[in-house]
PDB file of C-alpha atoms in Angstrom:
ATOM      1  CA  UNK Z   1       4.198  18.916  -4.095  1.00 81.00           C
ATOM      2  CA  UNK Z   2       0.919  17.407  -5.291  1.00 89.00           C
ATOM      3  CA  UNK Z   3       2.010  14.177  -6.978  1.00 92.00           C
ATOM      4  CA  UNK Z   4       3.549  11.115  -5.356  1.00 91.00           C
ATOM      5  CA  UNK Z   5       4.453   7.849  -6.977  1.00 90.00           C
ATOM      6  CA  UNK Z   6       4.947   4.194  -6.246  1.00 89.00           C
ATOM      7  CA  UNK Z   7       6.906   2.488  -8.980  1.00 86.00           C
ATOM      8  CA  UNK Z   8       7.022  -1.248  -9.637  1.00 81.00           C
ATOM      9  CA  UNK Z   9      10.715  -1.102  -8.716  1.00 80.00           C
ATOM     10  CA  UNK Z  10      10.977   1.130  -5.651  1.00 77.00           C
ATOM     11  CA  UNK Z  11      13.092   4.190  -6.348  1.00 84.00           C
ATOM     12  CA  UNK Z  12      14.672   4.628  -2.939  1.00 91.00           C
ATOM     13  CA  UNK Z  13      17.967   6.265  -2.017  1.00 92.00           C
ATOM     14  CA  UNK Z  14      20.370   3.679  -0.546  1.00 90.00           C
ATOM     15  CA  UNK Z  15      22.287   6.417   1.296  1.00 93.00           C
ATOM     16  CA  UNK Z  16      19.231   7.089   3.452  1.00 94.00           C
ATOM     17  CA  UNK Z  17      17.600   4.809   6.001  1.00 95.00           C
ATOM     18  CA  UNK Z  18      13.942   3.771   5.878  1.00 95.00           C
ATOM     19  CA  UNK Z  19      12.695   6.744   7.909  1.00 97.00           C
ATOM     20  CA  UNK Z  20      14.745   9.263   5.935  1.00 97.00           C
ATOM     21  CA  UNK Z  21      13.560   7.833   2.591  1.00 95.00           C
ATOM     22  CA  UNK Z  22       9.962   8.095   3.783  1.00 96.00           C
ATOM     23  CA  UNK Z  23      10.336  11.658   5.088  1.00 97.00           C
ATOM     24  CA  UNK Z  24      12.258  12.893   2.033  1.00 96.00           C
ATOM     25  CA  UNK Z  25       9.292  14.413   0.125  1.00 95.00           C
ATOM     26  CA  UNK Z  26       8.288  16.452   3.173  1.00 96.00           C
ATOM     27  CA  UNK Z  27      11.839  17.586   3.827  1.00 96.00           C
ATOM     28  CA  UNK Z  28      12.174  18.666   0.188  1.00 94.00           C
ATOM     29  CA  UNK Z  29       8.882  20.567   0.568  1.00 93.00           C
ATOM     30  CA  UNK Z  30      10.521  22.544   3.385  1.00 95.00           C
ATOM     31  CA  UNK Z  31       8.808  20.909   6.350  1.00 96.00           C
ATOM     32  CA  UNK Z  32      10.832  20.867   9.553  1.00 97.00           C
ATOM     33  CA  UNK Z  33      12.632  17.617  10.277  1.00 96.00           C
ATOM     34  CA  UNK Z  34      10.751  16.865  13.500  1.00 97.00           C
ATOM     35  CA  UNK Z  35       7.343  17.129  11.797  1.00 97.00           C
ATOM     36  CA  UNK Z  36       8.553  15.323   8.669  1.00 97.00           C
ATOM     37  CA  UNK Z  37       9.926  12.393  10.674  1.00 98.00           C
ATOM     38  CA  UNK Z  38       6.731  12.201  12.768  1.00 97.00           C
ATOM     39  CA  UNK Z  39       4.634  12.032   9.591  1.00 96.00           C
ATOM     40  CA  UNK Z  40       7.027   9.456   8.140  1.00 97.00           C
ATOM     41  CA  UNK Z  41       6.675   7.258  11.238  1.00 97.00           C
ATOM     42  CA  UNK Z  42       2.883   7.389  10.866  1.00 95.00           C
ATOM     43  CA  UNK Z  43       3.127   6.409   7.182  1.00 94.00           C
ATOM     44  CA  UNK Z  44       5.470   3.525   8.030  1.00 94.00           C
ATOM     45  CA  UNK Z  45       3.054   2.394  10.712  1.00 93.00           C
ATOM     46  CA  UNK Z  46       0.199   2.422   8.196  1.00 88.00           C
ATOM     47  CA  UNK Z  47       2.068  -0.062   5.987  1.00 86.00           C
ATOM     48  CA  UNK Z  48       3.138  -2.177   8.973  1.00 87.00           C
ATOM     49  CA  UNK Z  49       6.878  -1.509   9.048  1.00 90.00           C
ATOM     50  CA  UNK Z  50       7.298   1.124  11.744  1.00 92.00           C
ATOM     51  CA  UNK Z  51       9.830  -1.170  13.438  1.00 93.00           C
ATOM     52  CA  UNK Z  52      12.155  -0.784  10.413  1.00 90.00           C
ATOM     53  CA  UNK Z  53      12.379   3.024  10.630  1.00 93.00           C
ATOM     54  CA  UNK Z  54      16.077   3.192  11.491  1.00 91.00           C
ATOM     55  CA  UNK Z  55      17.172   0.332   9.224  1.00 90.00           C
ATOM     56  CA  UNK Z  56      19.552   0.658   6.323  1.00 88.00           C
ATOM     57  CA  UNK Z  57      17.834  -0.215   3.034  1.00 85.00           C
ATOM     58  CA  UNK Z  58      20.536  -2.748   2.204  1.00 82.00           C
ATOM     59  CA  UNK Z  59      19.617  -4.707   5.328  1.00 84.00           C
ATOM     60  CA  UNK Z  60      15.995  -5.199   4.287  1.00 77.00           C
ATOM     61  CA  UNK Z  61      15.073  -8.595   2.923  1.00 67.00           C
ATOM     62  CA  UNK Z  62      12.033  -7.195   1.202  1.00 66.00           C
ATOM     63  CA  UNK Z  63       9.921  -4.346   2.468  1.00 77.00           C
ATOM     64  CA  UNK Z  64      11.337  -1.921  -0.093  1.00 86.00           C
ATOM     65  CA  UNK Z  65       7.950  -1.721  -1.800  1.00 85.00           C
ATOM     66  CA  UNK Z  66       6.200  -0.882   1.457  1.00 87.00           C
ATOM     67  CA  UNK Z  67       8.766   1.864   2.127  1.00 92.00           C
ATOM     68  CA  UNK Z  68       7.933   3.292  -1.312  1.00 92.00           C
ATOM     69  CA  UNK Z  69       4.200   3.156  -0.530  1.00 91.00           C
ATOM     70  CA  UNK Z  70       4.756   4.895   2.810  1.00 93.00           C
ATOM     71  CA  UNK Z  71       6.790   7.596   1.061  1.00 94.00           C
ATOM     72  CA  UNK Z  72       3.994   8.120  -1.481  1.00 93.00           C
ATOM     73  CA  UNK Z  73       1.407   8.470   1.287  1.00 92.00           C
ATOM     74  CA  UNK Z  74       3.428  10.671   3.625  1.00 94.00           C
ATOM     75  CA  UNK Z  75       1.946  13.852   2.131  1.00 90.00           C
ATOM     76  CA  UNK Z  76      -1.581  14.481   3.414  1.00 85.00           C
ATOM     77  CA  UNK Z  77      -3.052  15.352  -0.007  1.00 85.00           C
ATOM     78  CA  UNK Z  78      -2.495  15.078  -3.725  1.00 90.00           C
ATOM     79  CA  UNK Z  79      -2.436  12.459  -6.434  1.00 94.00           C
ATOM     80  CA  UNK Z  80      -0.753   9.093  -5.949  1.00 94.00           C
ATOM     81  CA  UNK Z  81       0.380   7.398  -9.161  1.00 94.00           C
ATOM     82  CA  UNK Z  82       0.901   3.704  -8.440  1.00 93.00           C
ATOM     83  CA  UNK Z  83       2.407   1.334 -11.014  1.00 93.00           C
ATOM     84  CA  UNK Z  84       2.023  -2.264  -9.821  1.00 91.00           C
ATOM     85  CA  UNK Z  85       2.463  -1.293  -6.150  1.00 90.00           C
ATOM     86  CA  UNK Z  86       1.719  -4.834  -4.945  1.00 89.00           C
ATOM     87  CA  UNK Z  87       3.632  -6.845  -7.564  1.00 85.00           C
ATOM     88  CA  UNK Z  88       6.481  -7.878  -5.256  1.00 83.00           C
ATOM     89  CA  UNK Z  89       4.371  -8.415  -2.134  1.00 85.00           C
ATOM     90  CA  UNK Z  90       2.903 -11.592  -0.677  1.00 88.00           C
ATOM     91  CA  UNK Z  91      -0.905 -11.845  -0.681  1.00 91.00           C
ATOM     92  CA  UNK Z  92      -1.395 -10.539   2.866  1.00 90.00           C
ATOM     93  CA  UNK Z  93       0.798  -7.480   2.336  1.00 85.00           C
ATOM     94  CA  UNK Z  94      -0.617  -6.885  -1.163  1.00 89.00           C
ATOM     95  CA  UNK Z  95      -4.117  -6.802   0.327  1.00 92.00           C
ATOM     96  CA  UNK Z  96      -2.957  -4.487   3.113  1.00 87.00           C
ATOM     97  CA  UNK Z  97      -1.312  -2.067   0.672  1.00 87.00           C
ATOM     98  CA  UNK Z  98      -4.272  -2.217  -1.716  1.00 92.00           C
ATOM     99  CA  UNK Z  99      -6.746  -1.394   1.041  1.00 93.00           C
ATOM    100  CA  UNK Z 100      -4.473   1.336   2.380  1.00 89.00           C
ATOM    101  CA  UNK Z 101      -4.205   3.057  -1.016  1.00 91.00           C
ATOM    102  CA  UNK Z 102      -7.940   2.860  -1.679  1.00 92.00           C
ATOM    103  CA  UNK Z 103      -8.871   3.941   1.856  1.00 90.00           C
ATOM    104  CA  UNK Z 104      -6.611   6.989   1.515  1.00 84.00           C
ATOM    105  CA  UNK Z 105      -8.800   8.197  -1.344  1.00 86.00           C
ATOM    106  CA  UNK Z 106     -12.120   7.265   0.204  1.00 91.00           C
ATOM    107  CA  UNK Z 107     -11.331   8.951   3.512  1.00 90.00           C
ATOM    108  CA  UNK Z 108      -9.612  12.040   2.122  1.00 89.00           C
ATOM    109  CA  UNK Z 109     -11.318  14.233  -0.495  1.00 90.00           C
ATOM    110  CA  UNK Z 110      -7.948  15.907  -1.130  1.00 92.00           C
ATOM    111  CA  UNK Z 111      -6.398  12.625  -2.326  1.00 91.00           C
ATOM    112  CA  UNK Z 112      -6.699  10.855  -5.685  1.00 93.00           C
ATOM    113  CA  UNK Z 113      -5.242   7.552  -6.864  1.00 94.00           C
ATOM    114  CA  UNK Z 114      -4.371   6.305 -10.334  1.00 94.00           C
ATOM    115  CA  UNK Z 115      -3.399   2.654 -10.018  1.00 93.00           C
ATOM    116  CA  UNK Z 116      -2.096   0.272 -12.686  1.00 94.00           C
ATOM    117  CA  UNK Z 117      -2.205  -3.383 -11.665  1.00 93.00           C
ATOM    118  CA  UNK Z 118      -2.513  -6.941 -12.893  1.00 91.00           C
ATOM    119  CA  UNK Z 119      -3.671  -7.978  -9.412  1.00 92.00           C
ATOM    120  CA  UNK Z 120      -7.403  -8.627  -9.756  1.00 92.00           C
ATOM    121  CA  UNK Z 121      -7.891  -8.580  -5.986  1.00 93.00           C
ATOM    122  CA  UNK Z 122      -6.423  -5.068  -5.757  1.00 93.00           C
ATOM    123  CA  UNK Z 123      -8.331  -3.901  -8.860  1.00 93.00           C
ATOM    124  CA  UNK Z 124     -11.510  -5.191  -7.231  1.00 93.00           C
ATOM    125  CA  UNK Z 125     -11.022  -2.742  -4.354  1.00 92.00           C
ATOM    126  CA  UNK Z 126     -11.227   0.246  -6.689  1.00 91.00           C
ATOM    127  CA  UNK Z 127     -14.395   2.204  -7.424  1.00 89.00           C
ATOM    128  CA  UNK Z 128     -13.645   2.369 -11.137  1.00 90.00           C
ATOM    129  CA  UNK Z 129     -11.661  -0.086 -13.244  1.00 89.00           C
ATOM    130  CA  UNK Z 130     -10.621   0.348 -16.862  1.00 89.00           C
ATOM    131  CA  UNK Z 131      -9.554  -2.986 -18.341  1.00 86.00           C
ATOM    132  CA  UNK Z 132      -7.037  -2.162 -21.052  1.00 81.00           C
ATOM    133  CA  UNK Z 133      -6.989  -5.742 -22.337  1.00 78.00           C
ATOM    134  CA  UNK Z 134     -10.518  -5.144 -23.604  1.00 67.00           C
ATOM    135  CA  UNK Z 135      -9.642  -1.912 -25.435  1.00 64.00           C
ATOM    136  CA  UNK Z 136      -9.836  -1.953 -29.252  1.00 67.00           C
ATOM    137  CA  UNK Z 137      -6.430  -2.248 -30.862  1.00 66.00           C
ATOM    138  CA  UNK Z 138      -6.866   1.006 -32.800  1.00 63.00           C
ATOM    139  CA  UNK Z 139      -6.895   3.212 -29.650  1.00 57.00           C
TER     140      UNK Z 139
END
């Protein structure tokens, strides 16, 4: 209930459409379907794909990563673990997702983000960066 994730390869259920995949965490938490789908639509809007809500995942020519980000952000609080959330996105969408993730933390004291990325532009948005390439090899 308190941890959401965005994996480098989106772990979405092909049997569900975009809206259902996004609402799934809330539905599993026991939220009513009307409220869960309303929250899911808001999360999809935040990542710029609200128009894909009813689409089958197999019909998307990309956008899977943004569905995964929306699903991770659909809960109003908790920790978001993000592993390369922008790796498969073009620059404009990577910037949008990066800002969205960081803004979620800055605007919500009940939200935390742990982000792993090779994208220096996205890393630059973060308040704290730990560069693991500079870590001693005996760690």
